[in-house]
Short mmCIF file of C-alpha atoms and ligand atoms in Angstrom, two decimals:
data_model
loop_
_atom_site.label_atom_id
_atom_site.label_comp_id
_atom_site.label_asym_id
_atom_site.label_seq_id
_atom_site.Cartn_x
_atom_site.Cartn_y
_atom_site.Cartn_z
CA MET A 1 116.62 21.06 5.95
CA ALA A 2 114.78 23.92 7.66
CA SER A 3 114.15 21.62 10.58
CA ILE A 4 117.87 20.91 11.07
CA ASN A 5 118.53 24.58 10.72
CA LEU A 6 115.99 25.27 13.47
CA LYS A 7 117.64 22.81 15.85
CA ASN A 8 121.03 24.39 15.27
CA LEU A 9 119.64 27.81 15.87
CA LYS A 10 118.09 26.64 19.12
CA VAL A 11 121.40 25.22 20.40
CA GLU A 12 123.28 28.29 19.27
CA ALA A 13 120.82 30.68 20.91
CA LYS A 14 120.77 28.73 24.18
CA LYS A 15 124.56 28.88 24.38
CA GLY A 16 124.41 32.59 23.74
CA ILE A 17 121.94 33.05 26.58
CA GLU A 18 124.09 31.03 28.95
CA LYS A 19 127.14 33.12 28.09
CA ALA A 20 125.34 36.43 28.38
CA ASP A 21 126.86 38.58 31.10
CA ASN A 22 124.42 41.40 31.28
CA LEU A 23 121.14 42.87 30.06
CA LYS A 24 122.79 44.24 26.97
CA ASP A 25 124.02 40.82 25.88
CA LEU A 26 120.55 39.39 26.37
CA ASP A 27 119.05 42.15 24.34
CA GLU A 28 121.45 41.45 21.51
CA ILE A 29 120.59 37.74 21.54
CA PHE A 30 116.90 38.51 21.47
CA ARG A 31 117.40 40.69 18.46
CA LYS A 32 119.66 38.20 16.73
CA TYR A 33 117.13 35.35 16.89
CA LEU A 34 113.72 36.77 17.68
CA GLY A 35 113.86 40.36 16.54
CA LYS A 36 112.30 41.70 13.34
CA LYS A 37 115.12 40.33 11.20
CA GLY A 38 116.06 37.60 13.69
CA LYS A 39 117.09 34.17 12.45
CA ILE A 40 114.03 32.41 13.86
CA THR A 41 111.72 35.14 12.69
CA LEU A 42 113.06 34.55 9.20
CA ILE A 43 112.04 30.90 9.47
CA PHE A 44 108.48 32.01 10.29
CA ASN A 45 108.58 34.27 7.29
CA SER A 46 109.66 31.42 5.02
CA LEU A 47 106.76 29.16 6.10
CA LYS A 48 104.33 30.47 3.55
CA LYS A 49 106.48 29.06 0.74
CA LEU A 50 106.15 25.51 2.07
CA PRO A 51 103.42 22.98 1.32
CA LEU A 52 100.73 22.80 3.97
CA ASN A 53 101.87 19.70 5.93
CA LYS A 54 105.51 20.82 6.15
CA ARG A 55 104.34 24.28 7.02
CA LYS A 56 102.30 22.99 9.95
CA LYS A 57 105.10 20.82 11.31
CA LEU A 58 107.85 23.37 11.02
CA GLY A 59 105.56 26.12 12.26
CA ARG A 60 104.80 24.18 15.41
CA GLU A 61 108.49 23.37 16.00
CA ALA A 62 109.57 26.95 15.41
CA ASN A 63 106.94 28.19 17.76
CA LEU A 64 108.11 25.87 20.52
CA VAL A 65 111.71 27.02 20.03
CA LYS A 66 110.56 30.62 20.11
CA ILE A 67 108.57 30.17 23.32
CA GLY A 68 111.45 28.30 24.95
CA LEU A 69 114.02 30.94 24.08
CA GLU A 70 111.75 33.76 25.18
CA LYS A 71 111.32 32.07 28.53
CA LEU A 72 115.08 31.63 29.01
CA ILE A 73 115.73 35.24 28.09
CA ARG A 74 112.95 36.46 30.38
CA GLU A 75 114.26 34.44 33.31
CA LYS A 76 117.82 35.59 32.88
CA THR A 77 116.73 39.20 32.41
CA GLN A 78 114.84 39.00 35.66
CA LYS A 79 117.91 37.57 37.37
CA PHE A 80 120.12 40.42 36.15
CA LYS A 81 117.55 43.02 37.22
CA GLU A 82 117.37 41.59 40.69
CA GLU A 83 121.14 41.60 40.97
CA ILE A 84 121.29 45.25 39.93
CA ARG A 85 118.60 46.19 42.42
CA ALA A 86 120.26 44.33 45.27
CA GLU A 87 123.55 46.01 44.49
CA SER A 88 122.10 49.53 44.48
CA LEU A 89 120.16 48.88 47.67
CA GLY A 90 123.42 47.88 49.31
CA LYS A 91 125.09 51.08 48.19
CA GLU A 92 122.28 53.56 48.88
CA LYS A 93 121.97 54.35 52.51
CA ILE A 94 119.74 56.93 54.10
CA ASP A 95 121.57 58.74 56.83
CA ILE A 96 118.84 60.08 59.05
CA THR A 97 121.35 61.95 61.18
CA ARG A 98 122.34 64.25 58.29
CA PRO A 99 121.16 67.86 58.71
CA GLY A 100 118.13 68.68 56.55
CA LYS A 101 118.00 71.13 53.70
CA LYS A 102 117.15 74.61 54.97
CA VAL A 103 113.85 76.00 53.73
CA LYS A 104 114.46 79.58 52.66
CA ILE A 105 112.16 81.95 54.49
CA GLY A 106 111.66 85.49 53.26
CA HIS A 107 111.23 88.48 55.50
CA LEU A 108 109.31 91.72 55.64
CA HIS A 109 110.11 94.46 53.15
CA PRO A 110 112.34 97.24 54.56
CA LEU A 111 109.50 99.76 54.17
CA THR A 112 107.16 97.52 56.15
CA LEU A 113 109.83 97.13 58.84
CA VAL A 114 110.27 100.89 59.02
CA GLN A 115 106.52 101.47 59.08
CA ARG A 116 106.10 99.04 61.98
CA GLU A 117 108.92 100.63 63.92
CA VAL A 118 107.49 104.09 63.39
CA GLU A 119 104.05 102.90 64.50
CA GLU A 120 105.49 101.40 67.65
CA ILE A 121 107.27 104.61 68.61
CA PHE A 122 104.18 106.75 68.10
CA GLN A 123 101.91 104.25 69.82
CA SER A 124 104.15 104.46 72.87
CA MET A 125 103.45 108.22 72.83
CA GLY A 126 99.69 107.67 72.83
CA PHE A 127 98.97 107.87 69.09
CA SER A 128 96.48 105.62 67.28
CA VAL A 129 97.39 104.17 63.89
CA ILE A 130 94.73 104.98 61.28
CA THR A 131 94.42 104.17 57.60
CA GLY A 132 92.42 105.70 54.77
CA PRO A 133 91.56 104.87 51.15
CA GLU A 134 94.16 105.02 48.38
CA VAL A 135 91.44 105.93 45.91
CA GLU A 136 90.31 109.28 47.24
CA THR A 137 87.71 111.86 46.31
CA GLU A 138 88.75 115.22 45.00
CA TRP A 139 86.95 116.75 47.95
CA TYR A 140 89.03 115.07 50.65
CA ASN A 141 92.30 115.23 48.76
CA PHE A 142 92.04 118.94 47.93
CA ASP A 143 88.95 120.98 48.76
CA ALA A 144 88.55 119.92 52.39
CA LEU A 145 92.23 120.69 52.91
CA ASN A 146 91.74 124.29 51.92
CA ILE A 147 93.08 123.77 48.42
CA PRO A 148 90.33 125.17 46.19
CA LYS A 149 90.14 124.60 42.45
CA ASP A 150 92.55 126.86 40.55
CA HIS A 151 94.54 127.48 43.70
CA PRO A 152 98.18 127.38 42.61
CA ALA A 153 98.89 124.90 45.42
CA ARG A 154 97.15 122.17 43.42
CA ASP A 155 100.07 122.35 41.02
CA MET A 156 102.23 120.88 43.79
CA TRP A 157 100.53 117.55 43.23
CA ASP A 158 100.66 115.89 39.85
CA THR A 159 97.58 113.83 40.20
CA PHE A 160 96.52 110.51 38.71
CA TRP A 161 92.91 111.34 37.98
CA LEU A 162 90.39 108.52 37.84
CA ARG A 163 87.40 110.80 37.18
CA GLN A 164 87.20 114.53 36.62
CA ASN A 165 84.70 116.50 38.64
CA GLU A 166 81.63 117.32 36.57
CA SER A 167 80.20 119.93 38.92
CA LYS A 168 81.09 123.61 39.04
CA ASN A 169 80.22 123.74 42.72
CA GLN A 170 83.52 123.29 44.47
CA LYS A 171 82.18 124.01 47.92
CA SER A 172 80.16 120.84 48.09
CA LYS A 173 81.45 117.46 49.16
CA ILE A 174 78.43 115.80 47.58
CA LYS A 175 78.44 117.59 44.25
CA ASN A 176 82.15 117.24 43.64
CA ASN A 177 82.51 113.72 42.27
CA GLY A 178 86.14 113.91 41.18
CA LEU A 179 88.10 110.73 41.94
CA LEU A 180 91.87 110.21 42.09
CA LEU A 181 94.74 108.24 43.55
CA ARG A 182 95.51 110.18 46.71
CA THR A 183 98.55 112.41 46.36
CA HIS A 184 99.13 112.52 50.12
CA THR A 185 97.83 111.05 53.37
CA SER A 186 96.49 114.41 54.60
CA PRO A 187 92.88 113.68 53.51
CA VAL A 188 92.67 111.12 56.32
CA GLN A 189 92.91 114.06 58.77
CA VAL A 190 89.49 115.26 57.67
CA ARG A 191 88.00 111.77 57.33
CA TYR A 192 89.05 111.00 60.90
CA MET A 193 87.92 114.31 62.43
CA GLU A 194 84.47 113.88 60.83
CA LYS A 195 83.95 110.72 62.85
CA HIS A 196 85.93 111.35 66.06
CA ASN A 197 85.77 114.18 68.51
CA PRO A 198 89.01 115.69 69.85
CA PRO A 199 91.17 115.41 71.82
CA LEU A 200 92.89 113.12 69.34
CA ARG A 201 96.33 111.90 68.34
CA ILE A 202 96.74 109.85 65.21
CA ILE A 203 99.32 108.82 62.69
CA VAL A 204 98.37 107.67 59.21
CA PRO A 205 100.92 105.60 57.32
CA GLY A 206 100.00 104.87 53.72
CA ARG A 207 100.76 104.72 50.05
CA CYS A 208 100.47 107.81 47.88
CA PHE A 209 100.74 108.38 44.15
CA ARG A 210 102.05 111.20 42.03
CA HIS A 211 102.36 111.46 38.32
CA GLU A 212 105.96 112.53 38.07
CA ALA A 213 109.20 111.58 36.42
CA THR A 214 111.10 109.06 38.51
CA ASP A 215 114.66 109.60 39.68
CA ALA A 216 116.77 108.68 42.71
CA SER A 217 114.45 110.61 45.04
CA HIS A 218 111.09 110.48 43.23
CA GLU A 219 108.78 107.56 42.56
CA ILE A 220 105.23 107.53 41.22
CA GLN A 221 104.28 105.65 44.36
CA PHE A 222 105.70 106.23 47.80
CA TYR A 223 104.73 106.03 51.45
CA GLN A 224 103.82 108.90 53.71
CA LEU A 225 103.34 109.24 57.39
CA GLU A 226 100.72 111.76 58.36
CA GLY A 227 100.33 112.95 61.93
CA LEU A 228 97.56 114.89 63.62
CA VAL A 229 97.16 116.09 67.20
CA VAL A 230 94.12 118.12 68.22
CA ASP A 231 93.22 119.46 71.64
CA LYS A 232 92.34 122.74 73.35
CA ASN A 233 95.84 124.11 73.67
CA ILE A 234 98.23 122.20 71.46
CA SER A 235 101.11 124.34 70.24
CA ALA A 236 104.01 124.22 67.82
CA ALA A 237 106.26 123.63 70.85
CA ASN A 238 104.43 120.35 71.50
CA PHE A 239 105.02 119.42 67.90
CA ARG A 240 108.71 120.13 68.13
CA ALA A 241 109.10 118.03 71.27
CA ILE A 242 107.20 115.06 69.90
CA ILE A 243 108.93 115.03 66.54
CA GLU A 244 112.38 115.39 68.09
CA GLU A 245 111.66 112.49 70.43
CA PHE A 246 110.41 110.38 67.55
CA LEU A 247 113.44 111.06 65.34
CA LYS A 248 115.88 110.34 68.16
CA ARG A 249 114.28 107.01 68.87
CA PHE A 250 113.88 106.11 65.23
CA LEU A 251 117.39 107.05 64.09
CA LYS A 252 118.91 105.86 67.38
CA THR A 253 121.43 108.70 67.42
CA ASP A 254 121.62 112.19 68.72
CA ILE A 255 120.10 114.49 66.16
CA GLU A 256 119.27 118.12 65.77
CA ILE A 257 116.15 119.50 64.13
CA ARG A 258 115.24 122.91 62.80
CA LEU A 259 111.94 124.43 61.77
CA ARG A 260 111.88 126.63 58.66
CA PRO A 261 108.90 128.76 57.67
CA SER A 262 107.06 127.27 54.72
CA PHE A 263 103.65 127.17 53.09
CA PHE A 264 100.90 124.55 52.99
CA PRO A 265 97.28 125.50 52.37
CA PHE A 266 96.06 123.25 55.20
CA THR A 267 98.30 124.68 57.93
CA GLU A 268 98.84 128.15 59.28
CA PRO A 269 101.59 128.80 60.15
CA SER A 270 103.43 126.14 58.17
CA PHE A 271 106.97 124.92 58.50
CA GLU A 272 109.46 122.53 57.01
CA ILE A 273 111.52 120.34 59.35
CA ASP A 274 115.15 119.58 58.66
CA VAL A 275 117.20 116.95 60.48
CA ARG A 276 120.90 116.43 60.89
CA ARG A 277 123.06 113.92 62.66
CA LYS A 278 125.93 115.35 64.73
CA LYS A 279 127.68 117.83 62.45
CA GLY A 280 126.09 116.19 59.39
CA LYS A 281 124.24 117.85 56.52
CA TRP A 282 120.71 119.16 57.01
CA VAL A 283 118.16 116.85 55.37
CA GLU A 284 114.64 117.99 54.60
CA MET A 285 112.41 115.60 56.48
CA MET A 286 108.79 116.67 56.58
CA GLY A 287 106.19 119.40 56.27
CA ALA A 288 104.09 120.47 59.22
CA GLY A 289 102.11 123.25 60.75
CA MET A 290 99.18 124.31 62.88
CA VAL A 291 95.94 122.96 61.42
CA HIS A 292 94.19 125.65 59.35
CA PRO A 293 90.75 126.74 60.66
CA ASN A 294 89.21 125.87 57.29
CA VAL A 295 90.29 122.24 57.70
CA PHE A 296 88.52 122.03 61.06
CA LYS A 297 85.45 123.57 59.45
CA ALA A 298 85.50 121.10 56.57
CA ALA A 299 85.51 118.30 59.15
CA GLY A 300 82.61 119.87 61.06
CA LEU A 301 84.65 121.06 64.05
CA ILE A 302 84.82 124.54 65.48
CA PRO A 303 88.30 126.06 65.17
CA ASN A 304 89.93 128.03 67.92
CA ALA A 305 89.86 131.22 65.89
CA PRO A 306 88.64 133.50 67.31
CA ALA A 307 88.44 131.47 70.56
CA GLY A 308 86.97 128.50 72.38
CA GLY A 309 87.39 125.86 69.67
CA TRP A 310 89.96 123.26 68.74
CA GLN A 311 93.53 123.65 67.65
CA GLY A 312 96.38 121.34 66.82
CA PHE A 313 99.27 120.44 64.61
CA ALA A 314 99.70 118.18 61.62
CA PHE A 315 102.72 116.83 59.85
CA GLY A 316 103.51 114.77 56.80
CA ALA A 317 106.75 112.86 56.31
CA GLY A 318 107.93 110.50 53.60
CA LEU A 319 108.29 107.01 55.02
CA ASP A 320 110.64 106.15 52.18
CA ARG A 321 112.74 109.18 53.08
CA LEU A 322 112.83 108.14 56.73
CA ALA A 323 113.96 104.66 55.69
CA MET A 324 116.58 106.12 53.34
CA LEU A 325 117.97 108.32 56.08
CA LYS A 326 118.05 105.51 58.60
CA TYR A 327 119.70 102.94 56.35
CA LYS A 328 121.71 105.37 54.17
CA ILE A 329 119.96 104.31 50.97
CA ASN A 330 120.59 106.65 48.08
CA ASP A 331 117.91 105.64 45.58
CA ILE A 332 114.19 105.40 46.39
CA ARG A 333 113.62 103.16 43.34
CA LEU A 334 115.44 100.32 45.11
CA PHE A 335 112.41 99.86 47.38
CA TYR A 336 110.18 99.02 44.45
CA SER A 337 112.65 97.13 42.25
CA GLY A 338 112.21 93.69 43.84
CA ASP A 339 115.99 93.24 43.65
CA LEU A 340 116.93 90.50 46.12
CA ARG A 341 120.51 91.76 46.44
CA PHE A 342 119.00 94.89 48.00
CA LEU A 343 116.20 93.27 49.98
CA LYS A 344 118.42 90.61 51.56
CA GLN A 345 120.34 93.27 53.45
CA PHE A 346 117.48 93.91 55.82
N1 DAH B 401 100.64 116.64 52.55
C1 DAH B 401 101.92 117.30 52.38
C2 DAH B 401 102.63 116.75 51.15
O1 DAH B 401 102.25 115.73 50.67
C3 DAH B 401 102.80 117.08 53.57
C4 DAH B 401 102.29 117.80 54.76
C5 DAH B 401 102.73 119.06 55.05
C6 DAH B 401 101.36 117.21 55.60
C7 DAH B 401 102.28 119.75 56.14
C8 DAH B 401 100.92 117.88 56.73
C9 DAH B 401 101.38 119.16 56.98
O2 DAH B 401 100.02 117.36 57.57
O3 DAH B 401 100.92 119.83 58.09
O4 DAH B 401 103.55 117.34 50.70
#
């Protein structure tokens, strides 16, 4: 009885395989006969109820049917797969003449672009580009620049202190071990003059830090451009000429500048420089002045007061401010926001 049943199943399954049109049909047939609850599987399951000799005979027959059907299904599956592959190969073409995908390349940050442009202009006027440390000693940042402890001018810089000075002796570079994030690039003036004899012309671009509330024109980090020219008879008139030339070339328009009296401990006299485009509003651009004799002394040079020594001018401008003026940017925080909508415009 089971034997007849097996033969019928075999014929039935074979027909099914022949009729199968696709992989899905084949899968269904496999499940119907050979799957967990498949008709042939059920025959295997029923074997244990049979006496030994019948069990052996039917078992062998069922196994042969199973192997035969598996082979048919495997062969037809393979055939379908090959057909599918051939079809997709026919459809998929690689067009090597199509333009490639563009790799997106970034570009330099607007502040870096401005810094490079500024450096180029000054280099063409004979200046060297110098850098100094961002972590600075209290001595170079303040004392050597004629800003003694308790001098009210120190209030102008809200400093990020890394280490407070432990010594009471403010007049000593060695004993004062205060450490800070530099609040301006001016300390590089002294560092440079200690190692180089005048005549000299340098600019010092660099990052500075101040502990202050941020708004559209203040950031806790910003870039400055320091300048220093020292020789035997450098005057404020030389300064005016150089800075006017620089601003004209940098802003690429006709501009006017004016010098206003001001105060910085490291210059005497000191002035503030304002700039305006034709008939525009005056914009405060930088501080400057004639290098104070005490700064020369701190650097180990002999000042020209009373006579026979060195003299010169120094200036300090905000690179961010220069960039803002050039590109008409109204918020300094944009430079540090990493906002691509802003950065892509440069
Ligand atoms: N260091 C000053 C500041 O951060 C700017 C400055 C003013 C630099 C006058 C100078 C100078 O060299 O002569 O505000």
